[in-house]
CSV table of N, CA and C in Angstrom, one decimal:
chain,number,residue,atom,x,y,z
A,1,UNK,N,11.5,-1.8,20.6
A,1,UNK,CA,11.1,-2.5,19.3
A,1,UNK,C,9.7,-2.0,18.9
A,2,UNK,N,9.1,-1.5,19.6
A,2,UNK,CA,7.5,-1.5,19.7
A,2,UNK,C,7.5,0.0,19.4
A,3,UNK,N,8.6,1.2,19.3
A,3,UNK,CA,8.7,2.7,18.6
A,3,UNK,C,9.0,2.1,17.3
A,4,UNK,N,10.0,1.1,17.2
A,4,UNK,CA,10.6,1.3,15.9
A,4,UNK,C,9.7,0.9,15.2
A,5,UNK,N,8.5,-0.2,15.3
A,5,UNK,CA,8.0,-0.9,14.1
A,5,UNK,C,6.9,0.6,14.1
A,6,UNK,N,6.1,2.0,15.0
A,6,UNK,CA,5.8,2.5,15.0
A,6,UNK,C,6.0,3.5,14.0
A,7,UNK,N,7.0,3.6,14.0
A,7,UNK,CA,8.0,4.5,13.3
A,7,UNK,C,8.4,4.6,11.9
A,8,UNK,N,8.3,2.8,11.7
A,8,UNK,CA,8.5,2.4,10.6
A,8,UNK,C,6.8,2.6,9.8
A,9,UNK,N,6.5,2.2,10.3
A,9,UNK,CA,4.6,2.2,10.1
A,9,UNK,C,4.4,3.5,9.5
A,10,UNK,N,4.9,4.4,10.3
A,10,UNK,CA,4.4,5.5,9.9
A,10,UNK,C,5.2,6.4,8.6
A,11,UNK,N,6.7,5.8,8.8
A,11,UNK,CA,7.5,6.3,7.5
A,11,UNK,C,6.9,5.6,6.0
A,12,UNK,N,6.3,4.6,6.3
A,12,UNK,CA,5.9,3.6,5.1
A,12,UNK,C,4.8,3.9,4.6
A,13,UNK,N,3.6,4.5,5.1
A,13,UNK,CA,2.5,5.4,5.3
A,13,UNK,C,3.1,6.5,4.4
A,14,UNK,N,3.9,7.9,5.0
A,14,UNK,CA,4.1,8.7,4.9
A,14,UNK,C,4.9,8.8,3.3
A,15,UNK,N,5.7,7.3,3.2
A,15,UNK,CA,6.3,6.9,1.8
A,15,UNK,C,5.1,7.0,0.6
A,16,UNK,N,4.2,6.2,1.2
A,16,UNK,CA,3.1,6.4,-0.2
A,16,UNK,C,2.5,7.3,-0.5
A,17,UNK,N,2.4,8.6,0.1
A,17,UNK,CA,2.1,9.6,0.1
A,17,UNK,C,3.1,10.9,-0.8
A,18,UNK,N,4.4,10.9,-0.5
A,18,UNK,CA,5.3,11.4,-0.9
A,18,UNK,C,6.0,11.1,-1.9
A,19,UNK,N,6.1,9.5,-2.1
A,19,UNK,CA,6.3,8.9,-3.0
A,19,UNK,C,5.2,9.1,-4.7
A,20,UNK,N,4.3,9.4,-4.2
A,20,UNK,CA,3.8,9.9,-5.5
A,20,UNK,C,3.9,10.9,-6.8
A,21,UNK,N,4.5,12.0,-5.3
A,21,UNK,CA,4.5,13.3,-6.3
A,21,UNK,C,6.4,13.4,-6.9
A,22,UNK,N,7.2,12.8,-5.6
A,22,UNK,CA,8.5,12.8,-6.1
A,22,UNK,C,9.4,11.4,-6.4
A,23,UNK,N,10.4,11.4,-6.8
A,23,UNK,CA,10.9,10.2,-7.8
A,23,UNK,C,12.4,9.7,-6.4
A,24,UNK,N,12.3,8.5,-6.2
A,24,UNK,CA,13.3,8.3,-5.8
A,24,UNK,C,15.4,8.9,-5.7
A,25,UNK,N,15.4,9.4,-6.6
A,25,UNK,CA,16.5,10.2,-7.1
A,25,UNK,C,16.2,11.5,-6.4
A,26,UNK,N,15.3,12.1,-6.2
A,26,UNK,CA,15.3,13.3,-5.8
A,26,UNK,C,15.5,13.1,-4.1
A,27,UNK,N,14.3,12.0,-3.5
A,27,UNK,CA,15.0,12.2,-2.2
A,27,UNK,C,15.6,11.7,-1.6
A,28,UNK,N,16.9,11.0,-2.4
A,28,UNK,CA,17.8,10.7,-1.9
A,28,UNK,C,19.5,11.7,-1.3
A,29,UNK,N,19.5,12.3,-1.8
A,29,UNK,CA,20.2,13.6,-1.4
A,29,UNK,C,19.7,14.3,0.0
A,30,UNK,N,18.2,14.3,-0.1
A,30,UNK,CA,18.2,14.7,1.2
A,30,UNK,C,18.3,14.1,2.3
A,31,UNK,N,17.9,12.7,2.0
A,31,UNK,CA,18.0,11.6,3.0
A,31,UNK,C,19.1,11.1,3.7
A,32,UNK,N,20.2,11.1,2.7
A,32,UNK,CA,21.5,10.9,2.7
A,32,UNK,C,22.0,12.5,3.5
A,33,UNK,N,21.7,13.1,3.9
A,33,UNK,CA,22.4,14.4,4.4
A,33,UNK,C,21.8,14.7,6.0
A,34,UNK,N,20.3,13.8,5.9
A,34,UNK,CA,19.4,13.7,7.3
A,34,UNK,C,20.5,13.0,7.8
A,35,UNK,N,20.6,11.7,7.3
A,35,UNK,CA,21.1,10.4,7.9
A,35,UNK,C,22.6,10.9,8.3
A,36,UNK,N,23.1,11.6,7.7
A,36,UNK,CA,24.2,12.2,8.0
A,36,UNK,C,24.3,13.3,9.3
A,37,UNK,N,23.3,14.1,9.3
A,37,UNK,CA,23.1,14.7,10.4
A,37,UNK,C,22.2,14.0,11.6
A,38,UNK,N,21.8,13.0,11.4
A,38,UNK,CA,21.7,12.3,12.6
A,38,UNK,C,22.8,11.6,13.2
A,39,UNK,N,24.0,11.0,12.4
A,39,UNK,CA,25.2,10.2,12.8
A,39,UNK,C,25.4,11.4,13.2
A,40,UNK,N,26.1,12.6,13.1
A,40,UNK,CA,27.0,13.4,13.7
A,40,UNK,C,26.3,13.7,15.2
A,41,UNK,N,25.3,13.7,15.8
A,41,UNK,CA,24.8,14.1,17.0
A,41,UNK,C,25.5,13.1,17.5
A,42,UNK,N,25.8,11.5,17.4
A,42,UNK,CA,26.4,10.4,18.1
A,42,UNK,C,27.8,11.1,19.2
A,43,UNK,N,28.0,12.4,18.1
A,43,UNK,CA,29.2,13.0,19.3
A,43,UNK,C,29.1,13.2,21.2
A,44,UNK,N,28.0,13.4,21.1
A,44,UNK,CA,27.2,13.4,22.7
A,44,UNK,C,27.5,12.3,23.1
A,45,UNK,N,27.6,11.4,22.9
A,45,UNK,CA,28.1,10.3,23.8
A,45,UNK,C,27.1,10.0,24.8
A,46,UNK,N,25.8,9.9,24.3
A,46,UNK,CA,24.6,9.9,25.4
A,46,UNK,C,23.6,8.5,25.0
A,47,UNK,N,23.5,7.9,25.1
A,47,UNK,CA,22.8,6.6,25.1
A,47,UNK,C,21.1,7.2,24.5
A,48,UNK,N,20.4,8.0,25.0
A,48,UNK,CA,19.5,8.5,24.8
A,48,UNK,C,19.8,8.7,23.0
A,49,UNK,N,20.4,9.5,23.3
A,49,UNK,CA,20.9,9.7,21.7
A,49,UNK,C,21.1,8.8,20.2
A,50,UNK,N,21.6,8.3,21.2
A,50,UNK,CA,22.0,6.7,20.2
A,50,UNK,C,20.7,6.1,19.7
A,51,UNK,N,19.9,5.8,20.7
A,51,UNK,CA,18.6,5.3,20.3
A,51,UNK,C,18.0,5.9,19.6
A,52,UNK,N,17.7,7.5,19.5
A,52,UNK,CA,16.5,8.4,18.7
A,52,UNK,C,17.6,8.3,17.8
A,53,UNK,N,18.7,8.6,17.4
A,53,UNK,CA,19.5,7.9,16.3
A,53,UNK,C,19.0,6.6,15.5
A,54,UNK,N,19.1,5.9,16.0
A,54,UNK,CA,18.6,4.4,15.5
A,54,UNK,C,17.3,4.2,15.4
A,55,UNK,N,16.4,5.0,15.8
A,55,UNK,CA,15.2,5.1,15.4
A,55,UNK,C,14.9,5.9,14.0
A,56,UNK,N,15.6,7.3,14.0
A,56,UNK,CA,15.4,7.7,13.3
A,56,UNK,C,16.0,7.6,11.7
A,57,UNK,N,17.1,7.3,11.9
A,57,UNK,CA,17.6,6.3,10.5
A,57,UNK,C,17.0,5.3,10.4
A,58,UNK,N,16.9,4.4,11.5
A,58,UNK,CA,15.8,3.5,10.6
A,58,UNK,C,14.3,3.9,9.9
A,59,UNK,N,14.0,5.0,10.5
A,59,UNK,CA,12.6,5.2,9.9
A,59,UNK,C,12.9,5.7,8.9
A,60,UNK,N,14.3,6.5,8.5
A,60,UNK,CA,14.3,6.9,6.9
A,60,UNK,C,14.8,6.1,6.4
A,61,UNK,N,15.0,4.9,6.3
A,61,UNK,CA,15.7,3.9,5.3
A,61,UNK,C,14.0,3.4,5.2
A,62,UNK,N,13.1,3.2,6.3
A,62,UNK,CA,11.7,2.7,5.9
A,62,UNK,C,10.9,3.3,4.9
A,63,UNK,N,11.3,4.8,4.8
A,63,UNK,CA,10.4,5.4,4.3
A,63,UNK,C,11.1,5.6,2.9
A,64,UNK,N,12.4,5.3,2.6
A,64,UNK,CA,13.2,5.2,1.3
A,64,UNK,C,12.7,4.3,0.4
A,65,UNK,N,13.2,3.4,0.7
A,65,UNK,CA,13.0,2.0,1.0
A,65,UNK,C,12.1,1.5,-0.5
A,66,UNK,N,10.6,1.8,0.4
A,66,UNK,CA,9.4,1.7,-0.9
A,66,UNK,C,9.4,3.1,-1.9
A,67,UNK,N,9.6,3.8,-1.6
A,67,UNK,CA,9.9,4.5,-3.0
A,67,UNK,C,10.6,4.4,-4.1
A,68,UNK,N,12.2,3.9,-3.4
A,68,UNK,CA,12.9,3.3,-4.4
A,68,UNK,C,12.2,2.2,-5.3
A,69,UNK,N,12.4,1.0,-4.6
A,69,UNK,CA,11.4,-0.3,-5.0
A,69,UNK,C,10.5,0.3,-6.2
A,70,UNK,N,9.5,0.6,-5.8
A,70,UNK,CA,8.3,1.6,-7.2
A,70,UNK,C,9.2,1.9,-7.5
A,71,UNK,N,9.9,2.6,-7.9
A,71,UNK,CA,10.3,3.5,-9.1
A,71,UNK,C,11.5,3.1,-10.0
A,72,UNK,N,12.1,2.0,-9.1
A,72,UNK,CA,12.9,0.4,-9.6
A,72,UNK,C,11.9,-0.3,-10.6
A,73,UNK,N,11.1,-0.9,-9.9
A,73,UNK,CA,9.8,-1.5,-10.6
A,73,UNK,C,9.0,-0.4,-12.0
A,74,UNK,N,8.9,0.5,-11.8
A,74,UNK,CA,8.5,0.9,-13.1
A,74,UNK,C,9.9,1.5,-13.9
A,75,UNK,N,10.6,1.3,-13.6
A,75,UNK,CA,12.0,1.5,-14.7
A,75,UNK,C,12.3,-0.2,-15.8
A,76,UNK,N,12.2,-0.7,-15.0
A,76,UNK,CA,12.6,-2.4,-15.5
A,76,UNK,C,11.3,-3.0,-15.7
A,77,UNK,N,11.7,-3.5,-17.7
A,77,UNK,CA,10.6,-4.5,-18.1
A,77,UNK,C,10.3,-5.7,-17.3
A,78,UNK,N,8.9,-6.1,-17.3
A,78,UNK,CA,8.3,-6.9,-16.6
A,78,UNK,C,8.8,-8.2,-16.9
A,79,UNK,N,9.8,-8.7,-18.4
A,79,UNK,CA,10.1,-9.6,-18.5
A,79,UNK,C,11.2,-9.9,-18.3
A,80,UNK,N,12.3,-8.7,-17.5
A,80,UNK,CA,13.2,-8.9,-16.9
A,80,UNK,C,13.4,-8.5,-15.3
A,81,UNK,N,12.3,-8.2,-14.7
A,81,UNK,CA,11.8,-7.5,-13.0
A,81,UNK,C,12.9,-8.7,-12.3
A,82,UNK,N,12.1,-9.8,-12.5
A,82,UNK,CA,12.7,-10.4,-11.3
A,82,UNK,C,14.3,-10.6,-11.1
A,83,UNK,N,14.7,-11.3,-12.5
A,83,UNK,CA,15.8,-10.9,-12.2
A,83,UNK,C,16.8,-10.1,-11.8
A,84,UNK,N,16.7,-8.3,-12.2
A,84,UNK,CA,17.0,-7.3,-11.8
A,84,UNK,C,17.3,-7.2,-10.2
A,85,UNK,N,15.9,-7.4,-10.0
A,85,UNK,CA,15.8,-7.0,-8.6
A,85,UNK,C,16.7,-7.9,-7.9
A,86,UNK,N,16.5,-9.0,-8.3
A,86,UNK,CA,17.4,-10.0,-7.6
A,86,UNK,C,19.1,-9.8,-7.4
A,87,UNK,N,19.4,-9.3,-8.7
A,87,UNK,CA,20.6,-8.2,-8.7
A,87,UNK,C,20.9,-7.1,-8.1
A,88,UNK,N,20.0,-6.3,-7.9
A,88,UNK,CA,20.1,-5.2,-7.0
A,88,UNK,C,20.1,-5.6,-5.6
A,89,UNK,N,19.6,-7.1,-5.0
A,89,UNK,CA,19.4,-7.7,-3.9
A,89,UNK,C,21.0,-8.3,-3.6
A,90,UNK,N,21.5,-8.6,-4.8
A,90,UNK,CA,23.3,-9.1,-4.8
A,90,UNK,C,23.7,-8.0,-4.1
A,91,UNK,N,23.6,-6.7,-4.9
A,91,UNK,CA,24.8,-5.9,-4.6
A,91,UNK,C,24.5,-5.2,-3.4
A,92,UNK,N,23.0,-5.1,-3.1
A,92,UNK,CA,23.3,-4.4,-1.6
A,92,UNK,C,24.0,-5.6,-0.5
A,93,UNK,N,23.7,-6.7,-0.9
A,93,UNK,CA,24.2,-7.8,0.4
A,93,UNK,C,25.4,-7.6,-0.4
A,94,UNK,N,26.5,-7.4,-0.7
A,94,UNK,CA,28.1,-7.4,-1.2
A,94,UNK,C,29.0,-6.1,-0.6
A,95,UNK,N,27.9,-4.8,-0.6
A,95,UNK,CA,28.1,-4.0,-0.2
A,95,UNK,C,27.8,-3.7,1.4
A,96,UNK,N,27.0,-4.3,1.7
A,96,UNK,CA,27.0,-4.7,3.3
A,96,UNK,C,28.3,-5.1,3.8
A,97,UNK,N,28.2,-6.8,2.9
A,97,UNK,CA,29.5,-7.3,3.4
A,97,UNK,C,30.9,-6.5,3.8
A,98,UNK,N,30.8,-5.4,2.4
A,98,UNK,CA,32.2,-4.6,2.8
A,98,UNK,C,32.0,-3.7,4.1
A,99,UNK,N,30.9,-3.1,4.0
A,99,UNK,CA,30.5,-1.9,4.7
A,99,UNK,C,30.4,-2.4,6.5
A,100,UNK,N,29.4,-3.3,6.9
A,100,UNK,CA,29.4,-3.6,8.3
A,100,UNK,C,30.8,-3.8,8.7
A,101,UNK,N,31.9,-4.9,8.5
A,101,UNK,CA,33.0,-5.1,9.0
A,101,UNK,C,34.0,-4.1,9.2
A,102,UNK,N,33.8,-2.8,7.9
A,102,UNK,CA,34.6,-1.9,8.4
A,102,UNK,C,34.4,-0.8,9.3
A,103,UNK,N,32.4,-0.4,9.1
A,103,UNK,CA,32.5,0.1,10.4
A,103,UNK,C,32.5,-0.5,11.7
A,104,UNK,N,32.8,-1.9,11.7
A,104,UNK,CA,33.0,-2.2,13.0
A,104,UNK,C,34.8,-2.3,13.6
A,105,UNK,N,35.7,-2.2,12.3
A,105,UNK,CA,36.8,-2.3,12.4
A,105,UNK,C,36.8,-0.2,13.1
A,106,UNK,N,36.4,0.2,12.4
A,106,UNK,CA,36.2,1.5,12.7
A,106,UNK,C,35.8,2.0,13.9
A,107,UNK,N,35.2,1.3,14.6
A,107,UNK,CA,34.3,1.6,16.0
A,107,UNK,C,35.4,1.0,17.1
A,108,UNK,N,36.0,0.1,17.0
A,108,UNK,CA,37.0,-1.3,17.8
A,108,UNK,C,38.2,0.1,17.7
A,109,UNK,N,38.8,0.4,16.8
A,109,UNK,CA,39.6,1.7,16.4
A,109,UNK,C,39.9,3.5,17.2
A,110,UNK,N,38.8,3.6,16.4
A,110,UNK,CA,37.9,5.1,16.7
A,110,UNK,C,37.1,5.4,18.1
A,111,UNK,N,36.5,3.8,18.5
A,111,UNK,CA,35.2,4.4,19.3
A,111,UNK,C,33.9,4.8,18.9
A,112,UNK,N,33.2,4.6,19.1
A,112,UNK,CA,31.6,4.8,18.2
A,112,UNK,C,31.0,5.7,18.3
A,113,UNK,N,31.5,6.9,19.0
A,113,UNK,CA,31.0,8.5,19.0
A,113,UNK,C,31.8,8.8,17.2
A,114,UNK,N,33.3,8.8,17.3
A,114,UNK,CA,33.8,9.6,16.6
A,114,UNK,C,33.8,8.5,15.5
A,115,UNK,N,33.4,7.3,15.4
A,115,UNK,CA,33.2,6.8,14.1
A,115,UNK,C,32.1,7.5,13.6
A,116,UNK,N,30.6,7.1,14.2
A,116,UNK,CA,29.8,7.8,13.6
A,116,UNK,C,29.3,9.3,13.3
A,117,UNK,N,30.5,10.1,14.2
A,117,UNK,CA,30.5,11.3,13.4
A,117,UNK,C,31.4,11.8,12.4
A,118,UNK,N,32.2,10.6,12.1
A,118,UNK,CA,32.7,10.7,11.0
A,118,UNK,C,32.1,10.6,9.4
A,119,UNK,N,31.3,9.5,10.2
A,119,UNK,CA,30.5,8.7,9.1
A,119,UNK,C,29.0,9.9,8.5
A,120,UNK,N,28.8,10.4,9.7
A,120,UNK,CA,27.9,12.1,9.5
A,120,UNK,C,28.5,12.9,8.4
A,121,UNK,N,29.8,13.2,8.8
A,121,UNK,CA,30.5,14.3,7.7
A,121,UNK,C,30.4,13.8,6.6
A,122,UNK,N,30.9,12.3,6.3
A,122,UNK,CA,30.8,11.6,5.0
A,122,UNK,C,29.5,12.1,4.1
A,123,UNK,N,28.5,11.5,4.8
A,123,UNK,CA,27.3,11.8,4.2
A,123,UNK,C,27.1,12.8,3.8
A,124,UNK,N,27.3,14.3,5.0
A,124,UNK,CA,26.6,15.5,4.7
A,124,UNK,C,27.5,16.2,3.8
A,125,UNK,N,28.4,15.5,3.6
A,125,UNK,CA,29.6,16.0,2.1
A,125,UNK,C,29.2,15.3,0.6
A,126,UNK,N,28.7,14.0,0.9
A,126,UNK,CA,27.7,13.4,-0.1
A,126,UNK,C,26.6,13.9,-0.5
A,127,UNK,N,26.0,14.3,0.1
A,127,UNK,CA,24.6,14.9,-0.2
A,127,UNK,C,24.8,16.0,-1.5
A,128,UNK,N,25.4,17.1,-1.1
A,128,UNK,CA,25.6,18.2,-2.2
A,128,UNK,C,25.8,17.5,-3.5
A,129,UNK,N,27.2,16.6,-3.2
A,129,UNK,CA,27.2,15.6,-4.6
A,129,UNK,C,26.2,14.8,-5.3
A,130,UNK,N,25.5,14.5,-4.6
A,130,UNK,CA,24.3,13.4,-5.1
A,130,UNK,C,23.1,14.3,-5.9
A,131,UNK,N,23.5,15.4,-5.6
A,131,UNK,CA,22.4,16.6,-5.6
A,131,UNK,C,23.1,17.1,-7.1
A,132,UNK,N,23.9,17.6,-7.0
A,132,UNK,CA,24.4,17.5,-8.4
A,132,UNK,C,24.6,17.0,-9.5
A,133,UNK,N,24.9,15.8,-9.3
A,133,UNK,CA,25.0,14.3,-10.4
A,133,UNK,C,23.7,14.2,-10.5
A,134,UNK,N,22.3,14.3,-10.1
A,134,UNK,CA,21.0,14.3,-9.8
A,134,UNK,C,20.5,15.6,-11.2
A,135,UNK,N,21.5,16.8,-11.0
A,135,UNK,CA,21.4,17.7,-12.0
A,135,UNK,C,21.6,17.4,-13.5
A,136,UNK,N,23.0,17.0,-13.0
A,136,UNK,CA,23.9,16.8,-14.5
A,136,UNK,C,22.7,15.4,-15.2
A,137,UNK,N,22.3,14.6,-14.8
A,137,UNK,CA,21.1,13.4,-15.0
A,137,UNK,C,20.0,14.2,-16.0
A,138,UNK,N,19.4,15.9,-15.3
A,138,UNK,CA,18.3,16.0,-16.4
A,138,UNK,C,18.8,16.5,-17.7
């Protein structure tokens, strides 16, 4: 616990910094393709792995995270912020809701190597897409 809040410290750090020059839209493509190439190492089937896995997605969801937030926050008038956000707060807990149960129906199924390196391909097939739609946007 005492790497991750490390980790996180340091992605959150590293966010304000990076977050300045680039817009949340942009690094999400890449982050979504990281996170995707970290699930696919889960193939190893190595406990060591799993952890620097879980460390390291979580430190990129830390370092996402507040960039998004900023750049949420300066998109939406101040006389409608809270509520927004609080809607954006709906849908990620709705999308949880769907998301945790299935990958754990998926793991009970699959097995947790080849779930999560399934769940890698997903991503690193997402990314290009995100990257594009990201295009077609300017």
């Amino acid at each position: 616990m005492l790497i991750s809040s490390v980790i996180n410290i340091g992605a959150v750090w590293l966010a304000s910094k990076i977050g300045q020059r680039f817009k949340a839209v942009a690094l999400l493509p890449i982050l979504v393709g990281l996170t995707g190439m970290l699930y696919v190492l889960a193939i190893t089937k190595l406990p060591l792995i799993y952890m620097i896995i879980y460390l390291l997605a979580d430190g990129l969801y830390a370092f996402f995270l507040p960039i998004f937030n900023n750049d949420l926050q300066v998109m939406i008038p101040s006389d409608v912020r809270a509520t927004m956000l609080s809607v954006t707060a709906m849908f990620f807990s709705l999308f949880m809701i769907v998301i945790f149960p299935m990958t754990g129906f998926l793991i009970d199924w699959l097995g947790f190597s080849l779930t999560f390196l399934l769940l890698g391909i997903v991503l690193m097939l997402l990314a290009p897409l995100l990257i594009l739609k990201r295009n077609d946007l300017k």
